[in-house]
XYZ file of N, CA, C and O in Angstrom:
540
model
N -31.376 16.898 26.737
C -31.268 16.086 26.428
C -31.229 15.741 24.822
O -31.092 14.788 24.451
N -32.139 16.734 24.490
C -32.884 16.173 22.986
C -31.112 16.974 22.150
O -31.128 16.707 21.269
N -30.896 18.129 22.973
C -29.387 18.408 21.868
C -28.783 17.588 21.883
O -28.294 17.326 21.003
N -28.530 16.558 23.169
C -27.482 15.576 22.645
C -27.514 14.699 21.345
O -26.684 14.548 21.118
N -28.207 14.093 21.598
C -28.987 13.182 20.410
C -29.181 14.019 19.359
O -29.060 13.347 18.312
N -29.657 15.323 18.849
C -29.347 15.507 17.989
C -27.634 15.633 17.681
O -27.292 15.790 16.238
N -26.856 16.039 18.431
C -25.061 16.199 18.092
C -24.561 14.894 18.046
O -23.847 14.463 16.987
N -25.236 13.749 18.861
C -24.812 12.507 18.136
C -24.855 11.782 16.817
O -24.255 11.095 16.040
N -26.836 12.095 16.118
C -27.159 11.835 15.530
C -26.312 12.583 14.248
O -25.562 12.271 13.283
N -25.333 13.943 14.433
C -24.560 14.895 13.220
C -23.442 13.875 12.552
O -22.790 14.300 12.200
N -23.357 13.032 14.615
C -21.840 13.014 14.007
C -21.740 11.958 13.455
O -20.547 11.428 12.568
N -22.892 11.103 13.794
C -22.779 9.874 12.623
C -23.463 9.986 11.994
O -22.458 9.230 10.826
N -24.118 10.917 11.496
C -24.018 11.233 9.708
C -23.068 11.638 9.384
O -23.061 11.269 7.665
N -22.389 12.651 9.670
C -21.244 12.460 9.114
C -19.991 11.783 9.437
O -19.076 11.560 8.160
N -19.947 11.232 9.678
C -19.330 9.826 9.686
C -19.520 8.602 8.577
O -18.251 8.430 7.786
N -20.653 9.028 8.522
C -21.434 7.717 7.610
C -21.234 8.699 6.513
O -20.705 7.755 4.959
N -20.982 9.272 6.434
C -20.256 10.250 4.772
C -18.686 10.542 5.008
O -19.076 9.837 2.884
N -18.907 10.353 5.179
C -17.154 10.206 5.168
C -17.373 9.187 5.047
O -16.134 8.991 3.493
N -17.309 7.796 5.626
C -17.236 7.437 4.982
C -17.344 6.410 3.579
O -16.536 5.970 3.123
N -18.574 6.704 3.114
C -19.490 6.629 1.865
C -18.485 7.432 0.417
O -17.567 6.671 0.158
N -17.918 8.479 1.350
C -17.189 9.884 0.342
C -15.964 8.466 -0.056
O -15.101 8.679 -1.325
N -15.421 7.665 1.437
C -14.087 7.404 1.006
C -13.915 6.084 0.024
O -13.316 5.739 -0.452
N -14.775 5.458 0.741
C -15.547 4.319 -0.851
C -15.410 4.025 -1.517
O -14.850 3.282 -2.601
N -16.676 5.230 -1.892
C -16.529 5.357 -3.336
C -15.268 6.238 -4.017
O -14.559 5.339 -5.497
N -14.558 6.633 -3.234
C -13.254 7.407 -3.924
C -12.129 6.211 -4.368
O -11.617 5.700 -5.243
N -12.301 5.401 -3.344
C -11.503 4.693 -3.064
C -11.669 3.039 -4.759
O -10.992 2.860 -5.468
N -12.986 3.006 -4.947
C -13.778 2.015 -5.555
C -13.013 2.802 -6.921
O -13.325 1.919 -7.966
N -13.439 3.589 -7.174
C -13.438 4.773 -8.995
C -11.662 4.530 -8.658
O -11.718 3.726 -9.875
N -10.686 4.709 -8.575
C -9.731 4.124 -8.499
C -8.819 3.133 -8.702
O -8.247 2.473 -9.307
N -9.250 2.362 -7.654
C -9.305 0.637 -7.885
C -9.549 0.400 -9.521
O -9.567 -0.412 -9.924
N -11.134 0.443 -9.761
C -11.426 0.669 -11.316
C -10.650 0.686 -12.061
O -10.188 0.162 -13.450
N -10.448 2.335 -11.927
C -9.541 2.480 -13.441
C -8.213 1.510 -13.244
O -7.613 1.826 -14.633
N -7.656 1.474 -11.845
C -6.447 0.709 -12.413
C -6.520 -0.831 -12.458
O -5.348 -1.467 -12.617
N -7.823 -1.033 -12.672
C -8.265 -2.371 -13.416
C -8.324 -3.886 -12.578
O -8.260 -4.749 -12.324
N -8.202 -3.087 -11.147
C -8.714 -3.779 -9.886
C -10.593 -4.036 -9.772
O -11.034 -2.567 -10.025
N -10.847 -4.897 -9.333
C -12.011 -5.025 -8.606
C -12.007 -4.636 -7.227
O -11.537 -4.844 -6.230
N -14.197 -4.969 -7.021
C -13.851 -4.958 -5.852
C -13.867 -5.575 -4.803
O -13.695 -5.351 -3.319
N -13.285 -6.753 -5.033
C -13.020 -8.070 -4.274
C -11.159 -7.326 -3.227
O -10.846 -7.651 -2.393
N -11.201 -5.908 -3.474
C -9.392 -5.819 -3.759
C -10.535 -3.894 -2.442
O -9.563 -3.915 -1.565
N -11.463 -3.717 -2.432
C -11.725 -2.759 -1.374
C -11.789 -3.358 0.060
O -10.871 -2.544 0.835
N -11.677 -4.080 0.639
C -11.751 -4.807 2.270
C -10.570 -4.201 2.415
O -9.966 -3.091 3.290
N -9.513 -4.897 1.965
C -7.793 -4.481 1.955
C -7.492 -3.474 2.004
O -6.474 -2.910 2.380
N -8.112 -2.479 0.797
C -7.254 -0.895 0.338
C -7.859 -0.331 1.534
O -6.798 0.786 1.960
N -9.185 -0.385 2.059
C -9.740 0.208 2.838
C -8.890 0.150 4.531
O -8.106 1.294 5.219
N -7.910 -0.838 4.864
C -7.343 -1.397 5.356
C -6.104 -0.758 5.370
O -5.097 -0.013 6.321
N -5.344 -0.513 4.302
C -4.210 0.163 3.679
C -4.641 1.413 4.369
O -3.826 2.300 4.560
N -5.022 2.562 3.931
C -5.720 3.952 3.801
C -6.245 3.871 5.553
O -5.243 4.572 6.163
N -6.441 2.880 6.340
C -6.738 3.978 7.653
C -5.468 3.024 8.504
O -5.842 3.576 9.488
N -4.493 2.647 8.438
C -2.847 2.789 8.702
C -3.377 0.757 10.113
O -2.945 0.736 10.404
N -4.407 0.263 8.945
C -4.293 -1.019 9.432
C -3.501 -2.053 8.850
O -3.179 -3.242 9.573
N -3.246 -2.443 7.757
C -2.147 -2.754 6.815
C -0.951 -1.983 6.079
O -1.113 -0.859 6.246
N 0.206 -2.728 5.916
C 1.385 -2.337 5.042
C 0.870 -2.511 4.211
O 1.740 -1.943 2.808
N -0.242 -3.307 3.754
C -0.308 -3.529 2.487
C -0.704 -4.502 1.807
O -0.096 -5.630 2.753
N -1.187 -5.389 0.762
C -1.655 -6.747 -0.005
C -0.872 -6.708 -0.938
O -1.322 -5.638 -2.128
N -0.521 -8.071 -1.342
C -0.566 -8.498 -2.415
C -1.507 -8.810 -3.311
O -2.693 -9.417 -2.941
N -2.131 -7.717 -4.427
C -2.738 -8.274 -5.847
C -2.521 -9.618 -6.571
O -3.426 -9.987 -6.966
N -1.449 -9.467 -7.331
C -1.364 -10.230 -7.983
C 0.573 -10.185 -8.272
O 1.395 -9.556 -8.385
N 0.311 -12.083 -8.604
C 2.349 -11.425 -9.736
C 2.013 -11.609 -10.429
O 1.078 -12.385 -11.517
N 3.116 -11.545 -11.223
C 3.166 -11.532 -13.070
C 3.727 -12.712 -13.406
O 4.875 -13.487 -12.882
N 2.994 -13.553 -14.297
C 3.153 -14.558 -14.505
C 4.830 -14.794 -15.169
O 5.316 -14.073 -16.167
N 5.099 -15.967 -15.226
C 6.634 -15.910 -16.019
C 7.512 -15.380 -15.364
O 9.061 -14.791 -15.944
N 7.895 -14.021 -14.348
C 8.136 -13.246 -13.461
C 8.477 -13.249 -12.359
O 7.867 -14.600 -11.775
N 9.505 -13.240 -11.391
C 9.438 -13.207 -9.824
C 9.270 -11.799 -9.788
O 9.696 -11.344 -9.012
N 8.079 -11.099 -10.007
C 7.651 -9.734 -9.699
C 6.402 -9.999 -9.462
O 5.502 -10.771 -10.106
N 5.807 -9.264 -7.544
C 4.461 -9.377 -7.224
C 4.526 -7.965 -7.184
O 5.095 -6.884 -6.538
N 3.152 -7.724 -7.514
C 2.135 -6.302 -7.204
C 1.390 -6.222 -6.174
O 0.697 -7.284 -5.820
N 1.983 -5.010 -5.708
C 1.305 -5.067 -4.053
C 0.356 -3.187 -4.315
O 0.951 -2.369 -4.783
N -0.494 -3.729 -3.259
C -1.098 -2.038 -3.355
C -0.609 -1.583 -1.214
O -1.158 -2.586 -0.545
N -0.104 -0.678 -1.800
C 0.592 -0.096 0.253
C -0.095 1.509 -0.172
O -0.939 1.924 -0.977
N 0.413 1.842 1.331
C 0.252 3.427 1.757
C 1.012 4.341 0.311
O 2.295 4.046 0.353
N 0.042 5.677 0.291
C 0.950 6.684 -0.657
C 1.914 7.184 0.238
O 3.148 7.662 -0.415
N 2.003 6.410 1.737
C 2.766 8.392 2.649
C 3.854 7.333 3.665
O 4.327 7.689 4.379
N 3.802 6.228 2.962
C 4.350 5.410 4.002
C 5.261 5.240 3.506
O 5.606 4.512 2.177
N 7.400 4.897 4.045
C 7.926 4.821 4.082
C 8.639 3.302 4.158
O 8.426 2.379 5.484
N 8.351 2.436 3.296
C 9.123 1.076 3.149
C 9.805 0.558 3.808
O 10.350 -0.451 4.213
N 11.336 1.648 3.168
C 13.013 1.307 3.903
C 12.152 1.027 5.485
O 13.301 -0.007 5.726
N 11.091 1.514 6.777
C 11.694 1.340 7.982
C 11.311 -0.088 8.374
O 11.701 -0.623 8.847
N 9.756 -0.421 6.809
C 9.678 -1.788 7.225
C 10.515 -3.070 6.867
O 10.959 -3.761 7.352
N 11.778 -2.516 5.877
C 12.681 -3.507 5.501
C 14.069 -3.123 6.253
O 13.927 -4.198 6.824
N 14.506 -2.642 7.004
C 15.000 -2.248 8.097
C 15.034 -2.931 9.532
O 16.384 -3.659 9.369
N 13.874 -3.423 9.325
C 12.978 -4.426 10.643
C 13.515 -5.355 10.435
O 13.384 -6.547 11.586
N 13.440 -5.537 9.050
C 14.083 -7.338 8.902
C 15.173 -7.191 8.412
O 15.620 -8.316 8.077
N 16.637 -6.511 8.335
C 17.546 -6.189 8.013
C 17.928 -6.102 6.851
O 19.089 -6.127 6.579
N 17.341 -5.606 5.979
C 17.274 -4.871 4.512
C 18.081 -3.637 5.160
O 16.837 -2.298 5.391
N 18.942 -3.049 4.268
C 19.324 -1.938 4.101
C 19.312 -1.283 2.597
O 19.192 -1.874 1.823
N 18.659 -0.254 2.408
C 18.505 0.227 0.669
C 19.812 0.990 0.503
O 20.977 1.246 0.966
N 20.354 0.144 -0.821
C 21.593 0.714 -1.017
C 22.133 1.101 -2.768
O 22.738 1.594 -3.137
N 20.625 1.759 -2.697
C 20.273 2.029 -3.879
C 19.184 2.976 -4.561
O 18.614 1.516 -4.152
N 19.137 3.483 -5.016
C 17.919 4.281 -5.643
C 17.960 4.779 -6.697
O 18.338 5.437 -7.072
N 16.800 4.806 -7.966
C 17.242 4.877 -9.229
C 15.760 5.294 -9.811
O 14.636 4.809 -9.055
N 15.235 6.698 -8.833
C 14.045 7.523 -9.384
C 13.072 7.022 -8.292
O 13.387 6.913 -7.211
N 12.580 6.455 -9.109
C 10.969 5.620 -7.896
C 10.807 4.296 -7.535
O 10.244 3.749 -6.449
N 12.708 3.797 -8.077
C 12.737 2.025 -7.808
C 14.197 2.334 -6.342
O 15.138 3.363 -6.386
N 13.911 1.685 -5.275
C 14.259 1.252 -4.304
C 15.291 0.511 -4.312
O 13.617 -1.046 -4.548
N 16.215 -0.467 -4.495
C 17.377 -2.199 -4.371
C 17.480 -1.805 -2.640
O 18.025 -1.232 -2.142
N 17.599 -3.544 -2.431
C 18.076 -3.326 -0.592
C 18.450 -4.439 -0.852
O 18.272 -5.790 -1.686
N 18.840 -4.335 0.470
C 20.356 -6.297 0.790
C 20.326 -5.984 1.869
O 20.652 -5.001 2.998
N 20.266 -6.786 2.294
C 21.082 -7.758 3.332
C 22.638 -7.435 4.037
O 23.213 -7.809 2.795
N 23.241 -7.155 4.586
C 25.068 -7.194 4.898
C 25.400 -8.290 5.208
O 25.946 -8.844 4.478
N 24.482 -9.898 4.917
C 25.274 -10.896 5.040
C 24.958 -12.013 3.074
O 25.191 -13.194 3.803
N 23.905 -11.064 2.953
C 23.652 -11.751 1.806
C 24.466 -11.761 0.454
O 25.691 -11.544 0.355
N 24.257 -13.307 -0.222
C 25.604 -13.447 -1.117
C 25.315 -12.944 -2.539
O 26.227 -13.630 -3.539
N 23.988 -12.361 -2.679
C 24.145 -11.541 -3.736
C 24.800 -10.318 -3.888
O 25.013 -9.857 -3.396
N 24.812 -10.556 -5.576
C 26.172 -9.543 -5.622
C 25.868 -8.549 -5.482
O 26.304 -7.416 -5.302
N 24.712 -7.599 -6.330
C 24.097 -6.734 -6.156
C 22.836 -6.192 -5.128
O 23.407 -5.349 -4.570
N 21.916 -6.930 -5.194
C 21.241 -6.527 -4.799
C 19.740 -7.782 -4.225
O 19.814 -8.540 -4.724
N 19.257 -7.764 -2.695
C 18.219 -8.787 -2.685
C 17.034 -8.638 -3.482
O 16.416 -9.351 -4.131
N 16.573 -7.475 -3.378
C 15.540 -7.383 -4.775
C 15.182 -5.470 -4.526
O 16.049 -4.897 -3.706
N 14.221 -5.727 -5.360
C 14.222 -4.194 -5.950
C 12.480 -3.412 -5.838
O 11.565 -4.659 -5.936
N 12.458 -2.459 -5.299
C 10.195 -1.907 -5.036
C 10.668 -0.812 -6.356
O 11.021 0.324 -5.489
N 9.415 -0.956 -6.919
C 9.873 0.005 -7.302
C 7.741 0.974 -7.423
O 6.937 -0.227 -6.872
N 7.708 2.012 -6.610
C 6.171 2.998 -7.021
C 5.942 2.830 -8.463
O 6.929 3.405 -9.116
N 4.558 2.775 -8.618
C 4.236 3.304 -9.643
C 3.556 5.257 -10.196
O 3.375 5.221 -9.419
N 4.148 5.547 -11.421
C 3.393 6.502 -11.617
C 2.140 6.887 -10.880
O 1.602 8.227 -10.582
N 1.366 6.317 -11.246
C 0.052 6.604 -10.253
C -0.499 6.405 -9.427
O -0.130 6.218 -8.981
N -0.916 7.522 -8.855
C -1.066 8.138 -7.251
C -2.374 8.443 -6.947
O -2.899 9.249 -8.332
N -2.354 8.194 -6.802
C -3.918 8.737 -5.469
C -3.754 8.926 -4.136
O -3.390 8.309 -3.594
N -4.788 9.784 -3.856
C -5.148 9.729 -2.124
C -4.909 8.739 -1.893
O -4.441 8.629 0.095
N -5.704 7.760 -1.410
C -6.032 7.172 -0.798
C -4.991 5.513 -1.105
O -4.723 4.854 -0.169
N -3.807 5.639 -2.255
C -3.206 4.536 -2.198
C -2.168 4.638 -2.627
O -2.564 5.168 -4.187
N -1.338 3.503 -3.299
C -0.134 3.939 -4.044
C 0.231 1.748 -4.841
O -0.061 1.188 -3.904
N 0.531 2.470 -5.543
C 0.642 0.544 -6.704
C 2.143 0.130 -7.106
O 3.048 1.188 -7.051
N 2.687 -0.455 -6.082
C 4.392 -1.006 -5.335
C 4.809 -2.605 -6.191
O 3.679 -3.390 -6.541
N 5.648 -2.889 -6.958
C 5.803 -3.574 -7.601
C 7.541 -4.331 -6.611
O 8.513 -3.486 -6.372
N 7.412 -5.418 -6.058
C 8.570 -5.906 -5.775
C 9.570 -7.301 -6.717
O 8.855 -8.301 -7.240
N 10.150 -6.704 -6.591
C 11.309 -8.313 -7.976
C 11.537 -9.213 -6.768
O 11.628 -9.650 -5.111
N 12.507 -10.157 -7.716
C 13.583 -11.158 -6.465
C 12.410 -12.254 -6.289
O 12.362 -12.745 -4.978
N 11.144 -12.420 -6.377
C 10.226 -13.490 -5.399
C 9.598 -13.098 -4.489
O 9.287 -13.565 -4.145
N 9.556 -11.334 -4.198
C 9.623 -11.007 -2.398
C 7.658 -10.917 -2.932
O 7.616 -9.642 -3.782
N 7.164 -10.631 -1.763
C 6.354 -10.294 -1.820
C 5.912 -9.551 -0.341
O 6.930 -9.259 1.100
N 4.645 -8.387 -0.337
C 5.126 -7.520 0.946
C 4.695 -8.387 2.278
O 5.034 -7.904 3.330
N 4.173 -9.346 2.049
C 3.830 -10.317 3.043
C 4.988 -10.745 3.960
O 5.309 -11.567 4.996
N 5.601 -11.108 2.629
C 7.126 -11.479 3.632
C 7.867 -10.644 5.171
O 8.405 -11.372 5.405
N 6.959 -9.203 4.997
C 8.101 -8.822 5.303
C 6.628 -8.228 6.626
O 7.238 -7.516 7.598
N 6.041 -9.131 7.573
C 4.985 -8.777 8.351
C 5.336 -8.862 9.403
O 6.041 -10.124 9.584
């Protein structure tokens, strides 16, 4: 019984240490990119795969929104579920369009920023779309 309690205690301490290091790392990068602790809970959900991403802000006088998402997640699959196909890719930006769209070129573009960290990545969506539109 003593060995069992020690094992459970060690596992709990390791999990707590892992969670503390993860929260510290995420907060460090959020702060570095100009975000505050308000984004920490949602960014943790993104990192642990519980969320596809969340909008951090919309750029004033523009139709662009910025969101935090997973760095290893392929958003093309998410957009395909909603009927959007990638029609072009230029570097870090993918352009998407529905087959029945009336737009001449594309409906929206999704670009990832060059800043990269292990826990998350920052993306922008054009044409007034938000990542929440695809949930």
